[in-house]
Coordinates of C-alpha atoms and ligand atoms in Angstrom, one line a residue:
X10 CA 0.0 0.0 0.0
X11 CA 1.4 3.8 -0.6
X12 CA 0.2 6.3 1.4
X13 CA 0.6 10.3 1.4
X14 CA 2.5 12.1 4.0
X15 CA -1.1 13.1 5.0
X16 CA -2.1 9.9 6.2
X17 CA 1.4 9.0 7.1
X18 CA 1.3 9.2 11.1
X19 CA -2.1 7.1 11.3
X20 CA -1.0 4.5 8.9
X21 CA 2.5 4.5 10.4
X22 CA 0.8 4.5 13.7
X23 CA -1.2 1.3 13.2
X24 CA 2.2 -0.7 12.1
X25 CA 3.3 -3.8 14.3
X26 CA 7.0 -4.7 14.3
X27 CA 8.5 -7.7 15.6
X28 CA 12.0 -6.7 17.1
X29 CA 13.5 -8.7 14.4
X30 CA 13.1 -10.6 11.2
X31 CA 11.0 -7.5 9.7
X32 CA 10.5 -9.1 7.1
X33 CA 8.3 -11.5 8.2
X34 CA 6.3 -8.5 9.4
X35 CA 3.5 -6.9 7.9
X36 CA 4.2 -4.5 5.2
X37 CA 5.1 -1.1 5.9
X38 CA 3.7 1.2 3.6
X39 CA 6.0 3.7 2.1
X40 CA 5.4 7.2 1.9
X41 CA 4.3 8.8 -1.8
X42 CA 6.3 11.9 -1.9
X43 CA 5.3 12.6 -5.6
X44 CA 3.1 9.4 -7.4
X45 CA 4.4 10.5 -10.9
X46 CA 7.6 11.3 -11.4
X47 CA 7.8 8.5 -8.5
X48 CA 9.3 9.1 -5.1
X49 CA 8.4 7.1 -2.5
X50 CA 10.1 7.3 1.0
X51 CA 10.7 4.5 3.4
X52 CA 9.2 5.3 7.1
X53 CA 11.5 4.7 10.2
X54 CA 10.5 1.6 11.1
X55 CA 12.0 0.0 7.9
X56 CA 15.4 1.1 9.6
X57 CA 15.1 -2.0 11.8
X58 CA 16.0 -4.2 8.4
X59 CA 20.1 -4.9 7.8
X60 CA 19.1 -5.6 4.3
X61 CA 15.8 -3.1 3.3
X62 CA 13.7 -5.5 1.2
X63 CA 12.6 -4.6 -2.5
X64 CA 9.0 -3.3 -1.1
X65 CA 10.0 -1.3 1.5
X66 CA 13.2 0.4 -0.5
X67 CA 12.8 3.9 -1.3
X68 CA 12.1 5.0 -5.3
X69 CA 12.9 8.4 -6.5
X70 CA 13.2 9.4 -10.5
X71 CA 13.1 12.4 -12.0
X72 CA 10.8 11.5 -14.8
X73 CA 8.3 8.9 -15.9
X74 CA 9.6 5.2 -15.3
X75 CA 10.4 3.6 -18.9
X76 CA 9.0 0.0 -18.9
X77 CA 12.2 -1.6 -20.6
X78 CA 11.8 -4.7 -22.2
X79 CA 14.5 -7.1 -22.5
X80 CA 14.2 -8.1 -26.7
X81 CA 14.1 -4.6 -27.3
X82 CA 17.0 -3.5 -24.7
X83 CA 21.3 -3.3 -24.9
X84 CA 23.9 -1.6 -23.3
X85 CA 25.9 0.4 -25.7
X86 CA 29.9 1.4 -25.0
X87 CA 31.2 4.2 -26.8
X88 CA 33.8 7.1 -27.3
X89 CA 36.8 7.1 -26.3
X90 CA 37.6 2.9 -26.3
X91 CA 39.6 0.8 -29.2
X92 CA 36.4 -0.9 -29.8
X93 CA 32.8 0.6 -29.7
X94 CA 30.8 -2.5 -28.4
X95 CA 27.4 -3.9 -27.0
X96 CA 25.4 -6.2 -24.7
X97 CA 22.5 -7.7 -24.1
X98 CA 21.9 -8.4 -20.9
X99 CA 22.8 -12.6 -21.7
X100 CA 26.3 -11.6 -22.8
X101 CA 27.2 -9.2 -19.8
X102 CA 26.4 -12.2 -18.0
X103 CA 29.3 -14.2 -19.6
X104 CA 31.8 -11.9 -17.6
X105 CA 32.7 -12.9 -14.1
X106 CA 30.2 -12.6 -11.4
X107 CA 30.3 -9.7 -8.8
X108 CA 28.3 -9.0 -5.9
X109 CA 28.3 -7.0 -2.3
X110 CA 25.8 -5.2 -0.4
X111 CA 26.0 -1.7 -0.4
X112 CA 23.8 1.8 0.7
X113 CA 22.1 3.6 -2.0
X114 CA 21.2 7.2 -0.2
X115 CA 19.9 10.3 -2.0
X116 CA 21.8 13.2 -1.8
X117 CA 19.0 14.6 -1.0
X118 CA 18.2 12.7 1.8
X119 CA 17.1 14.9 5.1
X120 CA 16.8 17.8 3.0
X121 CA 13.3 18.8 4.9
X122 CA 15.4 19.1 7.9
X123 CA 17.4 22.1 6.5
X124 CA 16.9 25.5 7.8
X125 CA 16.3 28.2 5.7
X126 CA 13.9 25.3 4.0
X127 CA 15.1 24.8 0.4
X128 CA 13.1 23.3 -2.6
X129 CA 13.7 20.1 -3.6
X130 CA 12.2 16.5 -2.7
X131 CA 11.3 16.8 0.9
X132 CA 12.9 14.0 2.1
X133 CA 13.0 13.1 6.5
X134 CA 15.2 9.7 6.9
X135 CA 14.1 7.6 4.2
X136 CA 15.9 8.1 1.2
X137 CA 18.2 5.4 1.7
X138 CA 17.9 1.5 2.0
X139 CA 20.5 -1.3 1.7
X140 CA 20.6 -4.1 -0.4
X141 CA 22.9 -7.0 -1.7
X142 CA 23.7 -6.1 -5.6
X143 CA 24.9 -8.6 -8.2
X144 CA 26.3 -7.9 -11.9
X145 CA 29.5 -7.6 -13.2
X146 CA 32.5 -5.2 -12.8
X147 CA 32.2 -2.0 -14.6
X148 CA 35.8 -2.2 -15.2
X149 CA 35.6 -5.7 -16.8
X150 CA 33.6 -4.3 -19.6
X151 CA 35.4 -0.7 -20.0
X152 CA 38.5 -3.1 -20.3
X153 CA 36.9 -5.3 -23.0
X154 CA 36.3 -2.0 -25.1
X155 CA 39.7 -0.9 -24.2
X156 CA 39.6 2.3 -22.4
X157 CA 41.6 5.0 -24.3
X158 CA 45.0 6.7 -22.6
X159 CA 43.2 10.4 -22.8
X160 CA 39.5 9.0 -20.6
X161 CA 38.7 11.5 -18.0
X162 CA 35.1 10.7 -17.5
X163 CA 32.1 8.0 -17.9
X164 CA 29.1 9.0 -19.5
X165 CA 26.0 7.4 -18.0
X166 CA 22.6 7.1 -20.1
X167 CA 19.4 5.6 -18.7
X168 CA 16.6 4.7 -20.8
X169 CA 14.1 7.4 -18.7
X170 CA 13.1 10.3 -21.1
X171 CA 13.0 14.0 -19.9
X172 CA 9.6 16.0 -19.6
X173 CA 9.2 19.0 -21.4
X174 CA 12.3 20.3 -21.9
X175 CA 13.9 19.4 -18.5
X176 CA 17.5 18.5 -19.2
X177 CA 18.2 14.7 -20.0
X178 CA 19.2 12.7 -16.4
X179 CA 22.6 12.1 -17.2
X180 CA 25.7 11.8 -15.2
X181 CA 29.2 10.6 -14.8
X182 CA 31.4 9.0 -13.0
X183 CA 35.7 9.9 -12.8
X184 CA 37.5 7.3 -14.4
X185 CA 39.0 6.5 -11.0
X186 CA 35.6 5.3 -9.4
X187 CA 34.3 3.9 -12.7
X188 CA 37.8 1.5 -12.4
X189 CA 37.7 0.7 -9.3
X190 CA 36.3 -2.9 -8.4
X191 CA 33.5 -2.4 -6.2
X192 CA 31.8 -0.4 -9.0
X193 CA 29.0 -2.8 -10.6
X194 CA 26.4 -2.7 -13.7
X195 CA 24.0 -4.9 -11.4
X196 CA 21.3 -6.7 -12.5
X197 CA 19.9 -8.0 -9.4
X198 CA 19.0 -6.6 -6.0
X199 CA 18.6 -9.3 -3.5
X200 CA 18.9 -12.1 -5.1
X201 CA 15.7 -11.1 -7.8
X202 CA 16.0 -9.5 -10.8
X203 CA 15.9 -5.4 -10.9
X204 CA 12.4 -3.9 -10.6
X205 CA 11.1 -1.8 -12.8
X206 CA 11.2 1.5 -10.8
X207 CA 14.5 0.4 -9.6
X208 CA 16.2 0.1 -12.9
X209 CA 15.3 -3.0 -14.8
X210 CA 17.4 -4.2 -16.6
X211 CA 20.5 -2.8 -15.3
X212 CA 21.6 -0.3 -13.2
X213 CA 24.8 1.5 -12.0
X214 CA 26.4 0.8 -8.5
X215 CA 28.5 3.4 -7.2
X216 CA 29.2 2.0 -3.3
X217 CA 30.1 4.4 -1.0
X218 CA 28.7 7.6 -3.2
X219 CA 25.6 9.5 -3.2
X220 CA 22.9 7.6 -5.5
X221 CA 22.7 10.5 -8.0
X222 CA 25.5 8.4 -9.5
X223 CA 23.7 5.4 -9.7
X224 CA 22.3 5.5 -13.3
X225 CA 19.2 3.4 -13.8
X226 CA 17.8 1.5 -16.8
X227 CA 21.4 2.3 -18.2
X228 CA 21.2 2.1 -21.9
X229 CA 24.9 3.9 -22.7
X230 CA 28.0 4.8 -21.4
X231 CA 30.2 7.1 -23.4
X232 CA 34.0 7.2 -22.7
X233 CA 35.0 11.2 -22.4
X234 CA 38.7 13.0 -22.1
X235 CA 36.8 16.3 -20.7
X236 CA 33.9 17.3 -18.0
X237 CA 30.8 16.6 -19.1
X238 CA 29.0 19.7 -19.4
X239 CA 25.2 18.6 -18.7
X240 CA 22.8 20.0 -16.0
X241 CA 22.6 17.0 -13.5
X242 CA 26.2 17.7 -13.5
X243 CA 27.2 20.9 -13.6
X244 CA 23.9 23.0 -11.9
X245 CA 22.7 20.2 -9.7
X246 CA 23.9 17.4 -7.3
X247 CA 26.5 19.7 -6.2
X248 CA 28.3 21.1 -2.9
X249 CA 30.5 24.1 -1.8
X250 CA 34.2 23.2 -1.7
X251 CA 34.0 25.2 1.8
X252 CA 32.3 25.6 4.7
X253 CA 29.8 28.5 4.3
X254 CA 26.8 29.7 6.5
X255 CA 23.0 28.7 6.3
X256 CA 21.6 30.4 4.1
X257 CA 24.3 31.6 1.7
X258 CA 23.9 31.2 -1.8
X259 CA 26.8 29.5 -3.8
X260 CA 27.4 29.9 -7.0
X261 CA 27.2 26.2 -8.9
X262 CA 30.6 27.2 -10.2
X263 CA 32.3 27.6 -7.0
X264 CA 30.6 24.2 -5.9
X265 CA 31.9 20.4 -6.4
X266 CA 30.2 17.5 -7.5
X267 CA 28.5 15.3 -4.6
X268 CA 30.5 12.2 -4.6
X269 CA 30.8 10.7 -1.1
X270 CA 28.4 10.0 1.0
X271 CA 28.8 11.2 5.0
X272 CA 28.6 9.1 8.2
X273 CA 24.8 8.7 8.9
X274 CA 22.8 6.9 11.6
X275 CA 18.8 7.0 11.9
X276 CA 16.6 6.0 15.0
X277 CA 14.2 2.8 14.0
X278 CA 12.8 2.4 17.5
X279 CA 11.1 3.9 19.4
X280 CA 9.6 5.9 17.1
X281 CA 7.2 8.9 18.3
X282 CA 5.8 6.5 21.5
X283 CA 6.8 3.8 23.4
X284 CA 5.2 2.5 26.8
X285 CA 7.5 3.6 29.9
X286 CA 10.1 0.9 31.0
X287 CA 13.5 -0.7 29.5
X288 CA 13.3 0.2 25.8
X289 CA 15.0 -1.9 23.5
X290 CA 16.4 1.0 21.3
X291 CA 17.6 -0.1 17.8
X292 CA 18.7 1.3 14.2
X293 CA 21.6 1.2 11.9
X294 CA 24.3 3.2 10.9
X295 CA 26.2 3.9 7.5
X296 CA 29.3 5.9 5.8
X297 CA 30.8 5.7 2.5
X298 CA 33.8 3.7 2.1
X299 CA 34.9 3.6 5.7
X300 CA 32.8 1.6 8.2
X301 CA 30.9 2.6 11.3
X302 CA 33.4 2.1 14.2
X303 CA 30.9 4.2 16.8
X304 CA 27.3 5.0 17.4
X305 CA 26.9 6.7 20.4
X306 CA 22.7 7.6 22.0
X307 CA 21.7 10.6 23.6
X308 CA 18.0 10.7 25.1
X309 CA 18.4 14.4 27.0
X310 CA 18.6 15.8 23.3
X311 CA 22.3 16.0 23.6
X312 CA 23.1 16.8 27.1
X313 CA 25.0 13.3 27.7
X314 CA 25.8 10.6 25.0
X315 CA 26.7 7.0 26.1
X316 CA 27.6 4.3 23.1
X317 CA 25.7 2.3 21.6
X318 CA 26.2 -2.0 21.1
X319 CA 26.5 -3.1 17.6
X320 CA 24.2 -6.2 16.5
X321 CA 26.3 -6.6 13.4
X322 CA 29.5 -6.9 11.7
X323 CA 31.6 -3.3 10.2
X324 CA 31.8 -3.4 6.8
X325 CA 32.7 -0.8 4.2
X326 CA 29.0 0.8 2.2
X327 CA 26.4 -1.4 4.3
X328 CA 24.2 -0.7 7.2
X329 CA 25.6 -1.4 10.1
X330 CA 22.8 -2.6 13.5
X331 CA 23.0 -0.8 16.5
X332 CA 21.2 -1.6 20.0
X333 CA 21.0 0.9 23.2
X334 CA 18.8 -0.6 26.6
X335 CA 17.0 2.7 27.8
X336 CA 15.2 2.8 31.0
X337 CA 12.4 5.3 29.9
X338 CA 10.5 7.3 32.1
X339 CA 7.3 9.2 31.9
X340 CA 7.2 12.4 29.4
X341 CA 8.6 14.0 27.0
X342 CA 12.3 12.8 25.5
X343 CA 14.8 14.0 23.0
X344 CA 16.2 11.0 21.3
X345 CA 19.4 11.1 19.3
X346 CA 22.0 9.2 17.5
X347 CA 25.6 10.2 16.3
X348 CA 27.8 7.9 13.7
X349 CA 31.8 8.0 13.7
X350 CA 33.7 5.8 10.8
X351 CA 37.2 4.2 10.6
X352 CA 38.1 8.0 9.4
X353 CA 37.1 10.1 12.3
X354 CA 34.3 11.6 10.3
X355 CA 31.3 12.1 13.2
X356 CA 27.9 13.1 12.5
X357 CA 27.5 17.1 13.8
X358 CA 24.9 18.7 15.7
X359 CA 24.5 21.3 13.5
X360 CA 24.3 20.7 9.9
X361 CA 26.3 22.0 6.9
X362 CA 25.4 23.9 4.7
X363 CA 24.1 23.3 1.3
X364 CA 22.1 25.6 -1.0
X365 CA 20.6 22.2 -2.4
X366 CA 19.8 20.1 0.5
X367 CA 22.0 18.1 -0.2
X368 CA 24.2 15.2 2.1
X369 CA 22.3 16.0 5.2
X370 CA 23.9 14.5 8.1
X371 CA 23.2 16.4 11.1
X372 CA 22.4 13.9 14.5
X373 CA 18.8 14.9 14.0
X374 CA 16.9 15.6 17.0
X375 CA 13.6 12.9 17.8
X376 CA 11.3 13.5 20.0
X377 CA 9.5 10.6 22.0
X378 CA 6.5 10.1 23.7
X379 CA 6.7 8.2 27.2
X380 CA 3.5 7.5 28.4
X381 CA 0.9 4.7 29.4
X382 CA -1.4 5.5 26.8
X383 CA -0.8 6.1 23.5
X384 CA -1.1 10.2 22.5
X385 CA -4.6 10.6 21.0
X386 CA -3.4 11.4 17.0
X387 CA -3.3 14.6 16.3
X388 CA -6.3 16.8 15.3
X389 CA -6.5 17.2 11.0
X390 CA -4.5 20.9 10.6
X391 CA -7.1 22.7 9.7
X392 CA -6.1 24.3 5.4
X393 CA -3.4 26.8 6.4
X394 CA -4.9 29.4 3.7
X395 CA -8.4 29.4 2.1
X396 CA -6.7 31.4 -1.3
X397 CA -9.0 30.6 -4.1
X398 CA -6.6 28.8 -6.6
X399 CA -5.9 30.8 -9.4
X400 CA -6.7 30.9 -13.0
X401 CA -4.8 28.8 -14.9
X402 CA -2.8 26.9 -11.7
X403 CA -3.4 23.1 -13.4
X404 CA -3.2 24.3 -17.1
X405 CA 0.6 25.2 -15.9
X406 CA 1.2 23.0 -13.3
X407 CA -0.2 19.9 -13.6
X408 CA 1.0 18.8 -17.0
X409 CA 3.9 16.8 -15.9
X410 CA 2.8 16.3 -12.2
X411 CA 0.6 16.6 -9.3
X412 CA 0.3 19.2 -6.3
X413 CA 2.4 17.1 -4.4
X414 CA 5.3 18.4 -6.1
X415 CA 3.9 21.8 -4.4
X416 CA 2.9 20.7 -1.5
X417 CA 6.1 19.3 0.0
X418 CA 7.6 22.6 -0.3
X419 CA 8.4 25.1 1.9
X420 CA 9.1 28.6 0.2
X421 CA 9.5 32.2 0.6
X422 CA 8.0 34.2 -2.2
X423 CA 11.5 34.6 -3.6
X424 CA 12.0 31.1 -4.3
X425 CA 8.6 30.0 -5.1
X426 CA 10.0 32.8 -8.3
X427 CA 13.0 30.7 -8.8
X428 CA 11.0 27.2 -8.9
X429 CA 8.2 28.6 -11.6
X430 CA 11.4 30.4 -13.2
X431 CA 12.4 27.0 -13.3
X432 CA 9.5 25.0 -14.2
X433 CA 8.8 27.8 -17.1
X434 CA 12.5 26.8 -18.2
X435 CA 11.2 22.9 -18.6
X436 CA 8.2 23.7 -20.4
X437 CA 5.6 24.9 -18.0
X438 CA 3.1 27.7 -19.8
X439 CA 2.6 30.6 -17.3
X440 CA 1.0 33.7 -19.0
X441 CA 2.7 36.5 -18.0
X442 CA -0.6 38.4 -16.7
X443 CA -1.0 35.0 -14.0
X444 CA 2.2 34.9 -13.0
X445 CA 2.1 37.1 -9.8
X446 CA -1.3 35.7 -8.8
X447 CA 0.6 32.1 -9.0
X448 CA 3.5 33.0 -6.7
X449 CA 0.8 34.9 -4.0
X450 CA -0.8 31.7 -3.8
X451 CA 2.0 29.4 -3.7
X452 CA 3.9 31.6 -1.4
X453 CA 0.8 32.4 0.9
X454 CA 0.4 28.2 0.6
X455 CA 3.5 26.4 0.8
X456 CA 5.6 29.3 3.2
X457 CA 8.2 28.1 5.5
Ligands
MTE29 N1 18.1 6.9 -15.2 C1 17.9 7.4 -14.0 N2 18.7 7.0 -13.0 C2 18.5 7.4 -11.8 C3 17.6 8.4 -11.5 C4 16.7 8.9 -12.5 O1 15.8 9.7 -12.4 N3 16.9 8.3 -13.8 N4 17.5 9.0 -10.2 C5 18.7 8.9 -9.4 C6 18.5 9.3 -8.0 S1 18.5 10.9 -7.7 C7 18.4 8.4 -7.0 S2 18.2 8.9 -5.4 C8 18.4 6.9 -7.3 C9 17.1 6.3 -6.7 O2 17.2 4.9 -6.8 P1 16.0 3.9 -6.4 O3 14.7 4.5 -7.1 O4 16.3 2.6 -6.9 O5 15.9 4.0 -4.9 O6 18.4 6.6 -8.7 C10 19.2 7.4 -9.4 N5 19.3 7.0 -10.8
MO30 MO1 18.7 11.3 -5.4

């Protein structure tokens, strides 16, 4: 079942979990961000998994989902190699095996959680899962093609088409990480072939980076001596080099591309209530590369931290399990957990800045409910504004998607302008004599 972020605490709310074996569990429902372009966001409780299964992993595209069929599909290599060549999917299978389990996080993962708010996919914790992978070595096959002295970069095509004129999703990857051995065309995702919305027939694995890099339905991959030039590249999925304050805007120029992913860790239980007592706190923990060495718990919202037990083994790119015994009194608590890896990289208590929202990692305050009855739900919020809509809203708007696209947001007048400057850029008709009448209403809707 999907569910909207409106219905999200009662249907949340009515989940059981079993401390273990989730997956034996009933269903959890994920949360529809957006139904079409697709992004769907995995609720806390699926944080109690090692391994997230298929229906409880996260789905975020940019565009419609292209139903790829197999007869009809191959994987082309091309530019810069001694020998243009391609697959079908039978033939990649001819080169040796290779599998591991690895984190696939959106860079913009936590991005709801960054003050001044910024547009994007308003992510909480969910925009991440982990999963075993299995395919062959991207090297393998750049080697079979023969990889010319001048590459720089990897060109990655998926088989998604833009909307309207929104730029093609393209990427690439430096022809150090597209070399190196953990990086995988993979065909299967525990154990079972891809899924459509996760990138039948084949997708790009990129361990230990951001999943912006992790191409889906991958049709091409174009050897390059130079920077790739393309939007997806050079304009978004970006970060400043430095440190800078909230709120600063960077120019995409002085910014570098999101590569990495930072030391995370997220709360699983309790979640929002529990029943006073010894609480069985669990979750897991992730990096990049380097593996979670500490998790440490803090239930005074910071005050004192004491460490957390892991459940399972350190490894580089995968979940790792962590438990904490809390004795739980009445009230009102502030639950929080902090991640260190095998490189001294820590989660901070204050977040750093990006202008996109993205590579969130701030030790993200929780707050929990102690008490011997479960909290009634909350009342329905009553419709923050009762603006009329205005004329010619869906003839713009709703082309390419729904109001959920506009209703996640949280926007000052200023960059409700930039997003319909945006959106106008893709293809979205806004007759000049609407347009102000459009941002009051946004603006006076969707306001930080
Ligand atoms: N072809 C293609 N690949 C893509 C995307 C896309 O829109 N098109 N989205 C990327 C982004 S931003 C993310 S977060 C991941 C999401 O992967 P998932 O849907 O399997 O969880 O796919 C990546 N690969
Ligand atoms: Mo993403």
């Amino acid at each position: 079942m999907k569910i909207s972020r409106r219905n999200f605490f009662l249907a949340g709310a009515a989940v059981v979990l079993p401390q273990s074996n989730r997956a034996a569990g009933p269903p959890l429902s994920l949360v529809t961000l957006s139904p079409n372009p697709k992004d769907l966001e995995m609720p806390v409780e699926g944080f109690i998994d090692e391994i997230t299964p298929v229906e409880h992993f996260f789905v975020r595209s940019h565009s419609r989902i292209p139903e790829v069929r197999l007869p009809d599909w191959k994987l082309e290599i091309a530019g810069l190699v001694e020998k243009p060549l391609t697959f079908t999917l039978a033939e990649l299978k001819q080169f040796p095996r290779a599998e591991l389990v690895s984190v696939l996080e959106c860079a913009g993962n936590g991005r709801i959680f960054y003050r001044p708010t910024v547009a994007g996919a308003q992510w909480r914790f969910g925009s991440v899962g982990n999963a075993r992978w299995t395919g062959v070595r991207l090297k393998d096959v750049l080697e079979k093609a023969g990889v010319k002295a001048s590459a720089k970069q990897i060109l990655m095509d998926g088989a998604d088409a833009p909307l309207g004129k929104m730029p093609k999703f393209q990427r690439t990857l430096e022809l150090a990480k597209a070399m190196h051995p953990d990086t995988l065309l993979a065909w299967e995702m525990n154990g079972s072939p891809l899924t459509t919305e996760h990138g039948f027939p084949l997708r790009v694995i990129a361990p230990g980076w951001a999943s912006d890099s992790w191409v889906k339905w991958l049709t091409r991959m174009e050897v390059l001596d130079h920077d790739f030039e393309g939007f997806w590249m050079k304009t978004a999925y970006r970060h400043p080099a430095r440190h800078v304050a909230p709120g600063t805007a960077v120019d995409p120029a002085d910014m570098i591309p999101v590569t990495d992913l930072n030391v995370k860790s997220v709360i699983a239980h309790p979640n929002e209530w529990a029943l006073p007592g010894v609480i069985a706190m669990q979750g897991v923990a992730w990096s990049n590369a380097s593996p979670v060495t500490k998790v440490e718990i803090s239930t005074d919202g910071g005050k004192t931290w004491s460490r957390a037990k892991f459940t399972s083994k350190a490894t580089p790119y995968g979940f790792r399990k962590w438990a904490f015994t809390w004795k739980a009194a009445e009230g009102s608590h502030i639950l929080m957990s902090r991640a260190t890896n095998a490189a001294g990289q820590t989660q901070p208590l204050e977040p750093e800045w990006n202008p996109n929202g993205y590579l969130y990692n701030a030790a993200q305050p929780r707050s929990v409910q102690i008490s011997k009855t479960r909290p009634a739900e909350p009342a329905a919020v009553a419709e923050a504004s009762t603006l009329p809509e205005p004329e010619g809203y869906k003839a713009s708007c709703f082309g390419c998607h729904d109001d959920h696209m506009m209703s996640q947001q949280r926007l000052t007048r200023a960059q409700w302008d930039r997003e319909v400057a945006k959106m106008t850029g893709w293809g979205a008709n806004v007759k000049s004599e609407q347009r102000d009448s459009l941002l009051d209403y946004l603006a006076a809707r969707y306001k930080p």
